[in-house]
Short mmCIF file of C-alpha atoms and ligand atoms in Angstrom, two decimals:
data_model
loop_
_atom_site.label_atom_id
_atom_site.label_comp_id
_atom_site.label_asym_id
_atom_site.label_seq_id
_atom_site.Cartn_x
_atom_site.Cartn_y
_atom_site.Cartn_z
CA MET R 1 16.93 -2.83 -15.74
CA LYS R 2 16.24 -3.61 -11.84
CA VAL R 3 13.20 -1.52 -10.89
CA VAL R 4 11.29 -0.82 -7.40
CA VAL R 5 8.18 0.64 -7.21
CA LEU R 6 6.49 2.09 -3.75
CA THR R 7 3.06 3.30 -4.10
CA GLY R 8 0.90 5.19 -1.61
CA ALA R 9 -2.82 6.34 -0.84
CA GLY R 10 -1.89 8.87 -3.57
CA ILE R 11 -1.90 6.64 -6.49
CA SER R 12 -5.41 5.64 -5.67
CA ALA R 13 -6.62 9.18 -4.75
CA GLU R 14 -7.79 9.84 -8.54
CA SER R 15 -9.78 6.47 -8.33
CA GLY R 16 -11.85 8.15 -5.28
CA VAL R 17 -10.05 6.46 -2.45
CA PRO R 18 -9.54 8.81 0.50
CA THR R 19 -5.75 9.06 1.18
CA PHE R 20 -4.85 9.53 5.04
CA ARG R 21 -3.11 12.89 5.51
CA ASP R 22 -4.74 14.71 2.73
CA ALA R 23 -7.53 17.35 3.83
CA ASP R 24 -10.19 15.16 3.70
CA GLY R 25 -8.14 12.11 4.43
CA LEU R 26 -9.04 8.94 6.56
CA TRP R 27 -7.38 9.89 9.77
CA GLU R 28 -9.29 13.24 9.60
CA GLY R 29 -12.54 11.06 10.47
CA HIS R 30 -10.92 8.70 13.10
CA ARG R 31 -7.78 8.89 15.80
CA VAL R 32 -5.40 6.28 14.01
CA GLU R 33 -5.00 5.02 17.83
CA ASP R 34 -8.83 4.20 17.68
CA VAL R 35 -8.85 2.28 14.57
CA ALA R 36 -5.23 0.98 13.45
CA THR R 37 -3.64 -0.41 16.38
CA PRO R 38 -3.54 -3.89 18.13
CA GLU R 39 -4.74 -2.27 21.11
CA ALA R 40 -7.66 -0.55 19.51
CA TYR R 41 -8.92 -3.88 18.16
CA ASP R 42 -8.75 -5.70 21.57
CA ALA R 43 -10.40 -2.90 23.29
CA GLN R 44 -12.99 -2.25 20.63
CA PRO R 45 -13.19 -4.76 17.86
CA MET R 46 -16.62 -3.72 16.56
CA VAL R 47 -15.21 -0.13 15.99
CA VAL R 48 -12.20 -0.97 14.29
CA HIS R 49 -14.40 -4.02 12.10
CA ARG R 50 -16.85 -1.02 11.11
CA PHE R 51 -14.01 1.43 9.85
CA TYR R 52 -12.35 -1.81 7.61
CA ASP R 53 -15.76 -3.14 6.68
CA ALA R 54 -16.45 0.11 5.40
CA ARG R 55 -13.50 0.32 3.37
CA ARG R 56 -13.78 -3.08 1.97
CA THR R 57 -17.18 -2.34 0.79
CA ALA R 58 -16.29 0.86 -0.78
CA LEU R 59 -13.72 -0.92 -3.05
CA ALA R 60 -16.74 -2.05 -5.08
CA ALA R 61 -17.30 1.57 -6.02
CA VAL R 62 -13.91 2.68 -7.31
CA GLU R 63 -11.81 1.65 -10.43
CA PRO R 64 -8.27 1.59 -11.27
CA ASN R 65 -6.75 4.94 -12.86
CA PRO R 66 -4.03 5.57 -15.36
CA ALA R 67 -1.39 5.42 -12.79
CA HIS R 68 -2.33 1.64 -11.88
CA LEU R 69 -2.76 0.59 -15.57
CA ALA R 70 0.62 2.09 -16.58
CA LEU R 71 2.46 -0.17 -13.86
CA ALA R 72 0.51 -3.19 -15.00
CA ARG R 73 2.10 -2.35 -18.38
CA LEU R 74 5.61 -1.81 -16.69
CA GLU R 75 5.11 -5.36 -15.25
CA GLU R 76 4.07 -6.79 -18.52
CA HIS R 77 7.65 -5.71 -20.32
CA LEU R 78 9.89 -5.71 -17.10
CA GLY R 79 8.50 -8.97 -15.75
CA ASP R 80 10.34 -10.15 -12.58
CA ASP R 81 12.78 -7.31 -12.93
CA LEU R 82 9.94 -5.03 -11.36
CA LEU R 83 8.78 -5.27 -7.79
CA LEU R 84 5.80 -3.64 -7.00
CA VAL R 85 5.72 -2.72 -3.27
CA THR R 86 2.52 -0.93 -1.92
CA GLN R 87 1.47 0.54 1.37
CA ASN R 88 -2.20 0.52 0.15
CA ILE R 89 -4.66 -2.04 1.24
CA ASP R 90 -7.05 -1.50 -1.89
CA ASP R 91 -7.02 -3.81 -4.67
CA LEU R 92 -6.62 -1.43 -7.44
CA HIS R 93 -3.34 -2.62 -8.66
CA GLU R 94 -4.58 -6.09 -9.01
CA ARG R 95 -7.49 -4.89 -11.09
CA GLY R 96 -5.41 -2.42 -13.15
CA GLY R 97 -3.60 -5.69 -14.09
CA SER R 98 -0.57 -6.04 -11.80
CA THR R 99 -0.23 -9.86 -10.91
CA ARG R 100 2.81 -9.49 -8.67
CA VAL R 101 2.03 -7.01 -5.92
CA LEU R 102 3.60 -6.76 -2.60
CA HIS R 103 1.23 -5.44 -0.14
CA MET R 104 3.47 -4.39 2.91
CA HIS R 105 0.56 -3.05 4.92
CA GLY R 106 -1.88 -6.00 4.16
CA GLU R 107 -4.76 -6.09 2.23
CA LEU R 108 -8.51 -5.24 2.77
CA ARG R 109 -9.45 -8.36 0.68
CA SER R 110 -7.95 -10.86 2.89
CA ALA R 111 -8.53 -11.86 6.60
CA LEU R 112 -5.85 -13.03 9.45
CA CYS R 113 -7.34 -15.60 11.89
CA ARG R 114 -5.82 -15.04 15.50
CA ALA R 115 -6.49 -18.63 16.42
CA CYS R 116 -4.55 -20.53 13.65
CA ARG R 117 -2.32 -17.40 11.98
CA SER R 118 -3.84 -18.26 8.41
CA ARG R 119 -4.35 -15.34 5.86
CA VAL R 120 -7.40 -16.24 4.15
CA PRO R 121 -8.75 -14.45 1.02
CA TRP R 122 -12.04 -12.12 2.11
CA THR R 123 -14.45 -9.97 0.59
CA GLU R 124 -17.10 -9.89 3.18
CA ASP R 125 -17.62 -7.86 6.52
CA LEU R 126 -15.92 -9.48 9.47
CA GLY R 127 -18.06 -7.57 11.87
CA ASP R 128 -20.30 -10.28 12.48
CA PHE R 129 -17.19 -12.71 13.36
CA PRO R 130 -17.56 -15.39 10.68
CA PRO R 131 -15.60 -18.78 11.51
CA CYS R 132 -12.17 -19.20 10.21
CA PRO R 133 -12.25 -21.30 6.88
CA ARG R 134 -9.27 -23.06 8.01
CA CYS R 135 -9.77 -23.79 11.90
CA GLY R 136 -13.56 -22.63 12.45
CA VAL R 137 -12.66 -20.35 15.27
CA ALA R 138 -14.31 -17.22 15.12
CA GLU R 139 -11.27 -15.20 15.68
CA LEU R 140 -10.84 -13.19 12.06
CA ARG R 141 -9.32 -9.76 12.16
CA PRO R 142 -8.46 -7.38 9.29
CA ASP R 143 -5.61 -8.89 7.33
CA VAL R 144 -3.84 -4.99 7.85
CA VAL R 145 -0.76 -4.23 9.52
CA TRP R 146 -1.51 -1.73 11.93
CA PHE R 147 0.88 0.77 13.73
CA GLY R 148 3.35 -0.91 15.99
CA GLU R 149 2.96 -4.35 13.79
CA VAL R 150 5.64 -5.74 11.53
CA PRO R 151 5.14 -4.75 8.00
CA TYR R 152 4.81 -7.87 5.28
CA GLY R 153 7.67 -8.63 3.02
CA MET R 154 10.48 -6.59 4.44
CA ASP R 155 13.26 -9.48 3.65
CA GLU R 156 12.25 -9.29 -0.04
CA ILE R 157 11.77 -5.88 -0.16
CA GLN R 158 15.48 -5.23 1.41
CA ASP R 159 16.92 -7.60 -0.94
CA ALA R 160 15.24 -6.02 -4.11
CA LEU R 161 16.29 -2.43 -3.05
CA ALA R 162 19.80 -3.64 -2.62
CA GLU R 163 19.79 -4.79 -6.29
CA ALA R 164 17.67 -2.05 -7.68
CA ASP R 165 19.03 0.49 -10.23
CA LEU R 166 15.89 2.47 -10.24
CA PHE R 167 13.58 3.26 -7.14
CA VAL R 168 10.42 5.13 -7.75
CA SER R 169 8.00 6.28 -5.01
CA ILE R 170 4.48 7.16 -6.25
CA GLY R 171 1.86 9.03 -3.86
CA THR R 172 3.32 8.72 -0.58
CA SER R 173 3.65 11.06 2.06
CA GLY R 174 6.92 9.67 3.24
CA ALA R 175 5.61 10.03 6.98
CA VAL R 176 5.56 6.36 8.03
CA TYR R 177 8.44 4.02 8.43
CA PRO R 178 9.72 1.56 7.11
CA ALA R 179 8.42 2.64 3.65
CA ALA R 180 10.17 5.87 4.21
CA GLY R 181 13.15 4.73 4.63
CA PHE R 182 13.26 2.92 1.43
CA VAL R 183 14.74 5.59 -0.94
CA GLN R 184 17.59 6.16 1.70
CA TYR R 185 18.59 2.29 1.18
CA ALA R 186 18.18 2.25 -2.53
CA GLY R 187 20.20 5.03 -2.97
CA ARG R 188 23.05 4.02 -0.61
CA ASN R 189 22.94 0.84 -2.71
CA GLY R 190 23.55 2.51 -5.91
CA ALA R 191 20.05 3.07 -7.41
CA ARG R 192 18.74 6.34 -8.99
CA THR R 193 15.78 7.58 -7.01
CA LEU R 194 12.72 9.10 -8.44
CA GLU R 195 9.57 11.01 -6.53
CA LEU R 196 6.29 11.03 -8.22
CA ASN R 197 3.77 12.67 -6.16
CA LEU R 198 1.24 15.52 -6.22
CA VAL R 199 3.38 17.84 -4.19
CA PRO R 200 6.81 17.46 -2.36
CA SER R 201 6.81 14.51 0.28
CA GLU R 202 8.22 14.97 3.32
CA GLY R 203 11.50 13.32 2.14
CA THR R 204 11.47 14.72 -1.31
CA HIS R 205 15.02 16.08 -0.62
CA LEU R 206 16.33 12.33 -0.41
CA PHE R 207 15.35 11.64 -4.01
CA ASP R 208 17.83 12.18 -7.16
CA GLU R 209 14.75 13.69 -8.81
CA ALA R 210 10.95 14.55 -7.75
CA ARG R 211 8.30 15.39 -10.26
CA HIS R 212 5.01 16.79 -9.05
CA GLY R 213 1.28 16.43 -10.15
CA PRO R 214 -1.41 13.92 -10.32
CA ALA R 215 -0.47 10.15 -10.38
CA GLY R 216 -2.85 9.53 -13.07
CA GLN R 217 -0.51 11.93 -15.76
CA LEU R 218 2.81 11.57 -14.07
CA VAL R 219 2.82 7.66 -14.08
CA PRO R 220 1.85 6.94 -17.54
CA ALA R 221 4.44 9.68 -18.91
CA TRP R 222 7.01 8.20 -16.88
CA ALA R 223 6.41 4.67 -17.91
CA ASP R 224 6.18 5.58 -21.76
CA GLU R 225 9.92 6.99 -21.15
CA LEU R 226 11.13 4.13 -19.32
CA LEU R 227 9.75 1.66 -21.80
CA ARG R 228 10.91 3.80 -24.87
N1 LIG A 301 -1.49 12.14 -7.27
C1 LIG A 301 -0.18 11.65 -6.56
N2 LIG A 301 -0.32 11.92 -5.45
C2 LIG A 301 -1.00 12.27 -4.69
C3 LIG A 301 -2.39 12.47 -5.25
C4 LIG A 301 -2.58 12.17 -6.73
N3 LIG A 301 -3.92 12.41 -7.46
N4 LIG A 301 -3.37 12.89 -4.19
C5 LIG A 301 -2.50 12.91 -3.18
N5 LIG A 301 -1.35 12.47 -3.30
C6 LIG A 301 -0.19 12.44 -2.24
C7 LIG A 301 -0.31 13.46 -1.26
O1 LIG A 301 0.31 14.50 -1.59
C8 LIG A 301 0.57 12.77 -0.19
O2 LIG A 301 1.96 13.02 -0.05
O3 LIG A 301 -0.23 11.29 -1.81
C9 LIG A 301 0.37 11.27 -0.37
C10 LIG A 301 -0.58 10.47 0.46
O4 LIG A 301 0.08 10.52 1.70
P1 LIG A 301 -0.65 9.79 3.15
O5 LIG A 301 -2.16 10.07 2.91
O6 LIG A 301 0.06 10.01 4.16
O7 LIG A 301 -0.80 8.25 2.32
P2 LIG A 301 0.69 7.28 2.28
O8 LIG A 301 2.04 7.79 2.36
O9 LIG A 301 0.05 6.06 1.57
O10 LIG A 301 0.80 6.64 4.16
C11 LIG A 301 1.37 5.58 4.54
O11 LIG A 301 0.52 5.69 6.33
O12 LIG A 301 -1.41 5.70 7.70
C12 LIG A 301 -0.66 4.83 7.23
O13 LIG A 301 -0.79 2.46 6.72
C13 LIG A 301 -1.09 3.84 6.30
O14 LIG A 301 -0.32 2.95 4.52
C14 LIG A 301 -0.59 4.07 5.21
C15 LIG A 301 0.93 4.68 5.39
#
């Protein structure tokens, strides 16, 4: 059984990480174009650094929840037959025990050097313009895929979706492409599709089945069902 799981901010909500489009969401406090576009970074790098430095620091205060742990258990049983794709830039999947996580929108705990294009593990602030560990130039930016940039791992994701028997979307609003289109691509290639989300997402009608409720309850129950 080949499974592709896509997660979004909703899987981390019960860990205390704000989502983007819920009432008290991250974008509420910011205009996307002010903190999540290459143009914003060129125009006001410090505003962008402060936004991501704060989110990177906040990682220390949150813990994985039962949904993250359930996906790690799934990986233990399915191995390479599971591809976990996340839109999230937090490290809660890894801290929950998942070892193969494809961060299609990048990661807070990584920095991208604009001089040598290296992606380097990073846990400190970037707002003081530290030198790149690889080339020494002080051109490190958040290793986050901003609006208008190309997500990571699209070839691997497409290949996995084409082969999948099951595609499960967890905690995402279906508001942002290309992730929002994965359900249709998987379905067209013969996969069964399931949505696990607090409320019906924008694309809920595209799924064979949809279950609504907190990921911390739905995901462990679904994983138990799959592993039975
Ligand atoms: N359990 C399950 N789902 C939840 C929970 C929860 N406890 N809390 C919220 N949700 C759902 C919401 O109903 C919503 O559908 O999670 C979804 C979160 O949607 P968004 O805030 O839009 O986050 P996401 O879908 O991950 O955004 C996708 O957009 O802003 C960009 O790059 C950013 O990766 C992000 C992308």
